[in-house]
Every structure is written in structure tokens, then in C-alpha cells.
CSV table of C-alpha atoms and ligand atoms in Angstrom, one decimal:
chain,number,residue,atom,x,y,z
B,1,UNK,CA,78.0,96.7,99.1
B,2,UNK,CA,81.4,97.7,100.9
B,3,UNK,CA,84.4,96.0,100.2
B,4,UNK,CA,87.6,96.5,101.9
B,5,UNK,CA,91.3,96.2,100.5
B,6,UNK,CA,93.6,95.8,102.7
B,7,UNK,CA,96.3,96.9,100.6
B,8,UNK,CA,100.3,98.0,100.1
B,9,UNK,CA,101.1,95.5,97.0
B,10,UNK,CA,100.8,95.8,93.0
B,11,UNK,CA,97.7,93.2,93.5
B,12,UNK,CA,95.9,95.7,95.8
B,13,UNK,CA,96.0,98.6,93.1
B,14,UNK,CA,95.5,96.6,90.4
B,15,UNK,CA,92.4,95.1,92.1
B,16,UNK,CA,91.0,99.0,93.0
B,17,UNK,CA,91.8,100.1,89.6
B,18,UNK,CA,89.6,97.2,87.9
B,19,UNK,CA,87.0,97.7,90.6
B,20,UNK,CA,87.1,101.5,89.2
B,21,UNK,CA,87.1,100.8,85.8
B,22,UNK,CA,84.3,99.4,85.2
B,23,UNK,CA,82.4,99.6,88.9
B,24,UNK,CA,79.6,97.2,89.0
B,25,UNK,CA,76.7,99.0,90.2
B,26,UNK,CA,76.4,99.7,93.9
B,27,UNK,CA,80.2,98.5,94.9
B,28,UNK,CA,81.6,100.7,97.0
B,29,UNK,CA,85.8,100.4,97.3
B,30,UNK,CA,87.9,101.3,100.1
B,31,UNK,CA,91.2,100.7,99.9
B,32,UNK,CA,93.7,100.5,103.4
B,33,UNK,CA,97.2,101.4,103.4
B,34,UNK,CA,99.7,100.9,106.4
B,35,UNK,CA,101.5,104.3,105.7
B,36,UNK,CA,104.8,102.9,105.5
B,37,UNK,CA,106.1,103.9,102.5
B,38,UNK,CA,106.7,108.3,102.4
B,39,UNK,CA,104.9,108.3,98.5
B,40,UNK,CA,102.9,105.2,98.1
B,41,UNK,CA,101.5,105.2,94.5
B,42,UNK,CA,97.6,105.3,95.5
B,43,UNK,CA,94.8,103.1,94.4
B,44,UNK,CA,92.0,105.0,92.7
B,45,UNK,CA,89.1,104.9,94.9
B,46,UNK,CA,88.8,105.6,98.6
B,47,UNK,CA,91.8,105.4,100.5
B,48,UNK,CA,92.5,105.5,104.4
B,49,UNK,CA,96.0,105.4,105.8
B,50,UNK,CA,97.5,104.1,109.0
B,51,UNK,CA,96.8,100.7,111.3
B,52,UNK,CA,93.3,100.0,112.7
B,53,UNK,CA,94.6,99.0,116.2
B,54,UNK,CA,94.9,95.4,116.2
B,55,UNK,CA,92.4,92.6,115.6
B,56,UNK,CA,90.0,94.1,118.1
B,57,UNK,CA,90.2,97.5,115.8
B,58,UNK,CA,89.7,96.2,112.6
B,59,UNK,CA,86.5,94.3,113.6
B,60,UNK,CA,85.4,97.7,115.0
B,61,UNK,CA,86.4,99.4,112.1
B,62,UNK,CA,84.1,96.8,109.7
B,63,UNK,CA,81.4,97.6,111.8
B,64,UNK,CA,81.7,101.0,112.2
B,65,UNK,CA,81.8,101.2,107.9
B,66,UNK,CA,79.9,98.7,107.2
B,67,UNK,CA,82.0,96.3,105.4
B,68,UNK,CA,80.8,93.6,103.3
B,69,UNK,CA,83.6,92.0,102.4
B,70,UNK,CA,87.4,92.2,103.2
B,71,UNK,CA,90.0,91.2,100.7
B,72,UNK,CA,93.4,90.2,102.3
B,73,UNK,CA,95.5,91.4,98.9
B,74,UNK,CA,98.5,92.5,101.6
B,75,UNK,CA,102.6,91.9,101.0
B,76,UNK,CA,102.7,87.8,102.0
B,77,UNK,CA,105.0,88.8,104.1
B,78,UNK,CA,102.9,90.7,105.7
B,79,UNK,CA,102.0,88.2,108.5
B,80,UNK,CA,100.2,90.5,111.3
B,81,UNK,CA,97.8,91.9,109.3
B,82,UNK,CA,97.0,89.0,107.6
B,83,UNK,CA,96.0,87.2,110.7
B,84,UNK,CA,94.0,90.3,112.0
B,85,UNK,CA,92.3,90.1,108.9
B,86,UNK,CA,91.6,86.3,109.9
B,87,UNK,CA,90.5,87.3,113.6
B,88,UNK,CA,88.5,90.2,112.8
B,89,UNK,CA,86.3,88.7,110.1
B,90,UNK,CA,85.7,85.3,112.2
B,91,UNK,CA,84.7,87.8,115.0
B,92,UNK,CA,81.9,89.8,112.9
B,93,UNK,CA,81.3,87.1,110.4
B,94,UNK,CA,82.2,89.9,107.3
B,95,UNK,CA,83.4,87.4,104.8
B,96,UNK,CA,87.4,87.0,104.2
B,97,UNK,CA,89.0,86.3,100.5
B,98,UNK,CA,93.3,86.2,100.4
B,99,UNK,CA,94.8,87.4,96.9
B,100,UNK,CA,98.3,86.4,97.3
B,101,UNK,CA,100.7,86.3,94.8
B,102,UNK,CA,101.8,82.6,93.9
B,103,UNK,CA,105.7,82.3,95.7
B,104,UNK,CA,108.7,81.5,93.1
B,105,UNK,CA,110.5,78.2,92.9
B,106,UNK,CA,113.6,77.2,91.8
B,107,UNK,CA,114.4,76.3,87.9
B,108,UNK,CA,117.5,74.5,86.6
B,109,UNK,CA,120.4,76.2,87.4
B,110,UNK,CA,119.3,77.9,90.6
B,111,UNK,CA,122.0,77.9,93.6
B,112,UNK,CA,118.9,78.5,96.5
B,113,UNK,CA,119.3,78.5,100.0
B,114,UNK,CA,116.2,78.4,101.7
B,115,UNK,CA,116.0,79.6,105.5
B,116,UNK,CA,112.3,80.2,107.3
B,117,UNK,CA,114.3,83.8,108.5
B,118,UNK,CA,116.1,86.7,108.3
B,119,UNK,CA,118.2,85.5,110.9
B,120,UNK,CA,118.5,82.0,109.8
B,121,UNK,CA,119.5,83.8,106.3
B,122,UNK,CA,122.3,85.8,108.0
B,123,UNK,CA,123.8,82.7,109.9
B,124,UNK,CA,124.2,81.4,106.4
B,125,UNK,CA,125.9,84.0,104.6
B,126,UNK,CA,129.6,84.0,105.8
B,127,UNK,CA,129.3,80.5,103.9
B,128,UNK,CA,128.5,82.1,100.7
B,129,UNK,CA,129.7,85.1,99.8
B,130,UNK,CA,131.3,88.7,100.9
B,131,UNK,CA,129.2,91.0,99.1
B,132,UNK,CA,125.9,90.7,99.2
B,133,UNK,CA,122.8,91.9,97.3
B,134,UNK,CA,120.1,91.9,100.4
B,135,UNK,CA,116.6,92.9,98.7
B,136,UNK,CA,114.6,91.9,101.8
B,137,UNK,CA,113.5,95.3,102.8
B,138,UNK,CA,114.8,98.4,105.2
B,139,UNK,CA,112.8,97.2,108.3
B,140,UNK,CA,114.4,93.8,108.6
B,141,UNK,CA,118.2,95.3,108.5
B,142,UNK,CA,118.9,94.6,112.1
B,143,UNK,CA,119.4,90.6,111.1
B,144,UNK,CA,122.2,91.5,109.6
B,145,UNK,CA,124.1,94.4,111.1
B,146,UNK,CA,126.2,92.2,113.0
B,147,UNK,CA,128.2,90.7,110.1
B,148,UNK,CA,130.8,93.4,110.1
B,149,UNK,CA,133.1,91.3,107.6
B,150,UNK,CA,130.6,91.5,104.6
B,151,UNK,CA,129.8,94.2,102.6
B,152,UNK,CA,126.0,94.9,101.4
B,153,UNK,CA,124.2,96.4,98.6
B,154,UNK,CA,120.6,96.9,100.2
B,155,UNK,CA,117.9,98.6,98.0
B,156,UNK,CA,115.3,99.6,99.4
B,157,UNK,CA,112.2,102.3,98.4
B,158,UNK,CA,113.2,104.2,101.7
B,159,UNK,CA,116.0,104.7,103.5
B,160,UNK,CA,116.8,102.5,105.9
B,161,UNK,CA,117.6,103.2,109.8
B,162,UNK,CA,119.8,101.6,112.4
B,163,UNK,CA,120.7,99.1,113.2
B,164,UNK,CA,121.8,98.3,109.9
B,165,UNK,CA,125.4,96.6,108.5
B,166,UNK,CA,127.8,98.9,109.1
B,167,UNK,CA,129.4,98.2,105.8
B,168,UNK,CA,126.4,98.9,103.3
B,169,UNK,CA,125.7,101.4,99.8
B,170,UNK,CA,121.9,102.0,99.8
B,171,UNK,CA,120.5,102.0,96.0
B,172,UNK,CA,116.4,103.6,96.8
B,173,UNK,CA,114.6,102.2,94.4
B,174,UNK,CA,110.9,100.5,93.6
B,175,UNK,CA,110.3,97.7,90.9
B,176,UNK,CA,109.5,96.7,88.7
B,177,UNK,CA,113.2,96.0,88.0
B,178,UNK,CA,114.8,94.6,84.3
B,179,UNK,CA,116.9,91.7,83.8
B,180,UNK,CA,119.2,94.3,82.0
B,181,UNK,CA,119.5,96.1,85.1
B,182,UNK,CA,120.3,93.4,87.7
B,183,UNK,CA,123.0,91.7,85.1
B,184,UNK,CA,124.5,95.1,85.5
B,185,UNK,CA,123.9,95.6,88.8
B,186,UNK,CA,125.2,92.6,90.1
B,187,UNK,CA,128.3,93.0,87.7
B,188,UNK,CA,128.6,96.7,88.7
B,189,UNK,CA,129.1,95.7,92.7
B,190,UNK,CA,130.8,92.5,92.5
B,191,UNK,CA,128.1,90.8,94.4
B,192,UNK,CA,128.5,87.6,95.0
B,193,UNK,CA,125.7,86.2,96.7
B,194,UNK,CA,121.6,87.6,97.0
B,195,UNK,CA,119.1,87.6,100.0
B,196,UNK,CA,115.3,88.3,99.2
B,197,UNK,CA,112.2,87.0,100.8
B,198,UNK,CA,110.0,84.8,98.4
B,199,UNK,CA,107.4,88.0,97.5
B,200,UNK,CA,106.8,86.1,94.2
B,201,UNK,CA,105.4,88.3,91.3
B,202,UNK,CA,107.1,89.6,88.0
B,203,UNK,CA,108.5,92.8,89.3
B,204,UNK,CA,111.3,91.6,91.2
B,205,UNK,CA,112.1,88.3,89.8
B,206,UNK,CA,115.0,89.5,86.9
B,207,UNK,CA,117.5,89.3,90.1
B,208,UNK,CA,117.2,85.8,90.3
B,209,UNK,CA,117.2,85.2,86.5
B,210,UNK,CA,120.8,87.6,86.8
B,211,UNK,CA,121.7,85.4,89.9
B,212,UNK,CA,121.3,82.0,87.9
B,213,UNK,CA,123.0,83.6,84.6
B,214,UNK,CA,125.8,84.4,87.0
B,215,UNK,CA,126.0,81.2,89.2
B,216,UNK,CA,125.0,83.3,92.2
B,217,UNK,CA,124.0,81.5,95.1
B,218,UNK,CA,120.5,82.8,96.2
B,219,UNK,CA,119.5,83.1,100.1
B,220,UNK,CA,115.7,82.7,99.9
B,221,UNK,CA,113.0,83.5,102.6
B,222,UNK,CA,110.2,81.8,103.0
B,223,UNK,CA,106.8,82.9,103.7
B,224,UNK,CA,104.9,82.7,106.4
B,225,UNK,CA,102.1,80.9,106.6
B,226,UNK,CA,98.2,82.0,105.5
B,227,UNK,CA,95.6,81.7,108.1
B,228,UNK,CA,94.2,78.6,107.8
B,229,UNK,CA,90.6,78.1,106.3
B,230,UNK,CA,90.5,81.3,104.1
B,231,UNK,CA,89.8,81.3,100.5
B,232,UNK,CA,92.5,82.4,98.6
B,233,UNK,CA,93.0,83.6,95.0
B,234,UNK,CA,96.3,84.1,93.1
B,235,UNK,CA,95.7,87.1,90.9
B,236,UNK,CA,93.5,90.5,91.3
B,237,UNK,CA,90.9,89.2,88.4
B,238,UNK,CA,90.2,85.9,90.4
B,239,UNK,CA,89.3,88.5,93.3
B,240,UNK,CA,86.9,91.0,91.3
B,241,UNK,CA,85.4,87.9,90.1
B,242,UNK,CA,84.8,87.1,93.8
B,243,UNK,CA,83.2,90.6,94.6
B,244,UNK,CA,81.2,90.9,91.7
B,245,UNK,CA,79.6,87.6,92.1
B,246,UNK,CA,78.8,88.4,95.9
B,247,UNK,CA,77.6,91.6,94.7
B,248,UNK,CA,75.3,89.8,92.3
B,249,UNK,CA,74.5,86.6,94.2
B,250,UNK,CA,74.1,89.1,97.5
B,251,UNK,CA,74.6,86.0,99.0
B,252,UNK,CA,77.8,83.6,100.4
B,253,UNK,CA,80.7,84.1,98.1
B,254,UNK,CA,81.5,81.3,95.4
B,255,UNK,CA,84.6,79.1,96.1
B,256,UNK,CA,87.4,80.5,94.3
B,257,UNK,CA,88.3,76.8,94.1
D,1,NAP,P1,102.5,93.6,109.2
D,1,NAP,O1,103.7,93.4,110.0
D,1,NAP,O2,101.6,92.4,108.9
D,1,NAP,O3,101.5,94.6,110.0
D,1,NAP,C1,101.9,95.4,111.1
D,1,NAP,C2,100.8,96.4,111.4
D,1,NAP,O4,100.7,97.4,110.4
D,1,NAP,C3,99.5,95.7,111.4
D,1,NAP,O5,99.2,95.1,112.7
D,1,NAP,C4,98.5,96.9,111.2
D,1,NAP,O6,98.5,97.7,112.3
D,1,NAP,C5,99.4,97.7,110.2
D,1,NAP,N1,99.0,97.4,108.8
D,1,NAP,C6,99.7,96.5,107.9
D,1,NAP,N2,99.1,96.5,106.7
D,1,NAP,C7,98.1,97.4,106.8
D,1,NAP,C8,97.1,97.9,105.8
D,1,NAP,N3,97.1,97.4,104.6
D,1,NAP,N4,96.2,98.8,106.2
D,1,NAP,C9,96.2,99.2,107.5
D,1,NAP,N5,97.1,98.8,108.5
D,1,NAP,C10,98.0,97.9,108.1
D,1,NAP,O7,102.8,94.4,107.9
D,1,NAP,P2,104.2,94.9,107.3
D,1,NAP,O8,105.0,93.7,106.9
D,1,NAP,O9,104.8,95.9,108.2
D,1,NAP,O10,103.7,95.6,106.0
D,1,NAP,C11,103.0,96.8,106.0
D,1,NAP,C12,102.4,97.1,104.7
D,1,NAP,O11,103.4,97.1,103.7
D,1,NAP,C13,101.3,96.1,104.3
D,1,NAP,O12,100.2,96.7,103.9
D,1,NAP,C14,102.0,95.3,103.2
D,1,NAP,O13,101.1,94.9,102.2
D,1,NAP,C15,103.0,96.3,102.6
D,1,NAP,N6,104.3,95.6,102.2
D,1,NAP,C16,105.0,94.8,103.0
D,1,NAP,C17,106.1,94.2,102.6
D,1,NAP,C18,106.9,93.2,103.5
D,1,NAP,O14,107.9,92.7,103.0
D,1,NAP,N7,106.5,92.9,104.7
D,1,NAP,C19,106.6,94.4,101.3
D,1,NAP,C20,105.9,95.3,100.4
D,1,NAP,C21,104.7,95.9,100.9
D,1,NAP,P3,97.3,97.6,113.4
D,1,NAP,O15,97.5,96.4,114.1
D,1,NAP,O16,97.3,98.9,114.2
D,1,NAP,O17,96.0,97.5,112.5
């Protein structure tokens, strides 16, 4: 049996490096990267780099591999992908399971903002703050480049490109981040108000513990949606348990319910 990752998250590796620990017998793993990132930390395992060419590509690619399975464990903002994924495996019937981190929600004492945007997101900050801790990644800068009158701390694990705010310190860095950290962080800068997307997970949530502890108001993405009618799991054990159980069953996946 061939399974699929399509990958780029902690979920991803995590899931490759259970699937390599202890490989049930006759799994094969192949795990997909975008090539984004200059240094991604790899899954163990097979690996191929780069796009498949659309919907149309990926189907060909399952084919041309053949793929038992596909799992969907991709960033949730990740939208494209994710509904390739959908298309392709409706088109060759391969069979589709979505790990996806659960999203945060707000706890007493949050100050959020939620906007379905990065544009909506920058349209709201003049209202809130001056300088601004924006966490929602180099590719998405252009939303805000036109707000000359606020300053931005953008971290990023690359560097970003133009357009970008032409007032802006770039911190490179890659989670998982400490509480410690932001408090100081957010102290350090003066910030005074935070973007992210709602990525959920542990690795980058201290910022918004730091945020409430400091009575930050908190712009928050939201995701988009997840292709409707495809099984989706919350954590990389739930989706092992899902492979393992097709491997065994060689037969239609159990509801991950
Ligand atoms: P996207 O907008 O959904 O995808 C754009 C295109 O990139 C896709 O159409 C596909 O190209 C290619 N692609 C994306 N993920 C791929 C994968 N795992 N393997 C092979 N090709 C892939 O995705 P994105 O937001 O640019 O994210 C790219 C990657 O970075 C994803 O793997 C994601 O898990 C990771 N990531 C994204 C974010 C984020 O905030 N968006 C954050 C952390 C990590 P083709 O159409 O040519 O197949």
C-alpha cells in the first residue's frame, strides 16, 4: 500500500515519522513538500519536492505512483492544495483523509478581532494599534504595505520580498516559540497590537497567551474552509490509525468519526 502526505506542517512529519517508526508491514510512505521554505526540516521516508500541476496533475501523479491513499495533513491555510487534494481523489476514487489541526478560540481576557482576510485584517489596524506584531507569513505582506503610518515586526522563516510595509524589522525565525519569548518580545518592540492567521497548534500559540497578559488586541484570520465531505482527523495518531487500519482491512477506510 502507498500512501501519500501531502505535507509542509509539524502534523505531516510527525505522521511520516510514526509511519517510520514502527512501519506496519508493506506501507509504503511518500511524503510531498511544496518547496517553499529554503531548509525544510524533512520527514523521514520518501520525499518529493515541488507542485504536481494542479488538480489535473495530482490525479496523474496518484496514478502514475500508485497511490492508495492520500492524506491532506497540509498548513489549513493552505486552501489550493487542499481542494486539489479534494478534486483529484474524487477524480481517480484514491481515498482522501484531512489531518488538520483543531483552530484556537478565544479564552477570558482575549481582545480578538476576527476578519475572514488579510485585507480585511489591514483595514482594521489603524483602529488598533501603531506597531504591530504581524505573524501571518512573508507571502501575504502585500495586504499590508500600504499602511505607511504603522510600524511592523514581521517574523517570518524566510525573508520576505516586496511589496511589503515600508516601515518593518524582520525577526527570521521558526516555532516552536515560548511564552518567555513573546512576553519579551512584545515588551522589547512596543507592539501594541498582533495579526496571525488561526494556524492553531502549540507552537505558536505563547503570542496570544503574551497578547492577553498584556491586554493586546489580537487581529485574527480565519480559515478557510475544508472541502466538503472529506473525513477529517485532528491529530497525526488519529491518521496512522486510519492507514493502518486500511492497510489491514485492505478495504474502505473506517470513519474517523
Ligand atoms: P497553496 O496556496 O494551497 O498551494 C499552492 C500550490 O502549491 C498548489 O496548487 C500546489 O501546486 C503547491 N503545493 C502546496 N502544497 C504542496 C505540497 N504539500 N506538495 C506539493 N505541492 C504543493 O499552499 P501555500 O499556502 O502556498 O502553502 C505551501 C506549503 O506550505 C503547503 O505544503 C503548506 O502545508 C505549507 N505551509 C503553508 C502555510 C500557510 O500559511 N499557507 C504555513 C505553513 C506551512 P500545484 O498546483 O502545481 O500542485
Amino acid at each position: 500500500m502507498h500512501v501519500l502526505i501531502l505535507g509542509g506542517t509539524t502534523e505531516a512529519r510527525r505522521l511520516a515519522e510514526s509511519l517510520a517508526a514502527g512501519p506496519p508491514a508493506g506501507l509504503r510512505v511518500t511524503s510531498s513538500l511544496a518547496g517553499r521554505v529554503g531548509a525544510p526540516r524533512l520527514p523521514p521516508g520518501e520525499v518529493r519536492v515541488g507542485g504536481f500541476g494542479g488538480a489535473e496533475g495530482l490525479a496523474r501523479w496518484l496514478g502514475e505512483h500508485a497511490v492508495d491513499a492520500v492524506v491532506d495533513a497540509t498548513h489549513p491555510f493552505a486552501g489550493t492544495i487542499s481542494s486539489n487534494a479534494a478534486a483529484a481523489a474524487a477524480a481517480t476514487g484514491v481515498p482522501l483523509l484531512v489531518l488538520r489541526r483543531p483552530g484556537w478560540a478565544p479564552v477570558a481576557g482575549d481582545v480578538w478581532h476576527e476578519t475572514g482576510s488579510l485585507e480585511e485584517a489591514a483595514g482594521l489596524l489603524p483602529s488598533l494599534g501603531r506597531r504591530v506584531f504581524l505573524t501571518t507569513g512573508r507571502l501575504g505582506l502585500a495586504a499590508f504595505a500600504a499602511l505607511e503610518d504603522l510600524w511592523f515586526l514581521v517574523r517570518s522563516v524566510d525573508a520576505p520580498q516586496a511589496p511589503a510595509p515600508a516601515r518593518m524589522e524582520v525577526l527570521l525565525d521558526r516555532g516552536p516559540f515560548t511564552l518567555q519569548g513573546e512576553r519579551e518580545l512584545l515588551r522589547r518592540h512596543a507592539v501594541d497590537v498582533v495579526v496571525t492567521k488561526d494556524s492553531g497548534g502549540q507552537a505558536t500559540a505563547p503570542k496570544l497567551t503574551a497578547a492577553r497578559e498584556a491586554g493586546l488586541p489580537v487581529v485574527v484570520v480565519r480559515r478557510p474552509p475544508v472541502p466538503p465531505g472529506v473525513p477529517i482527523v485532528p491529530a497525526p495518531e488519529a491518521a496512522a490509525a486510519w492507514i493502518t487500519a486500511r492497510l489491514h482491512r485492505g478495504g474502505t477506510p473506517p470513519d474517523p468519526g
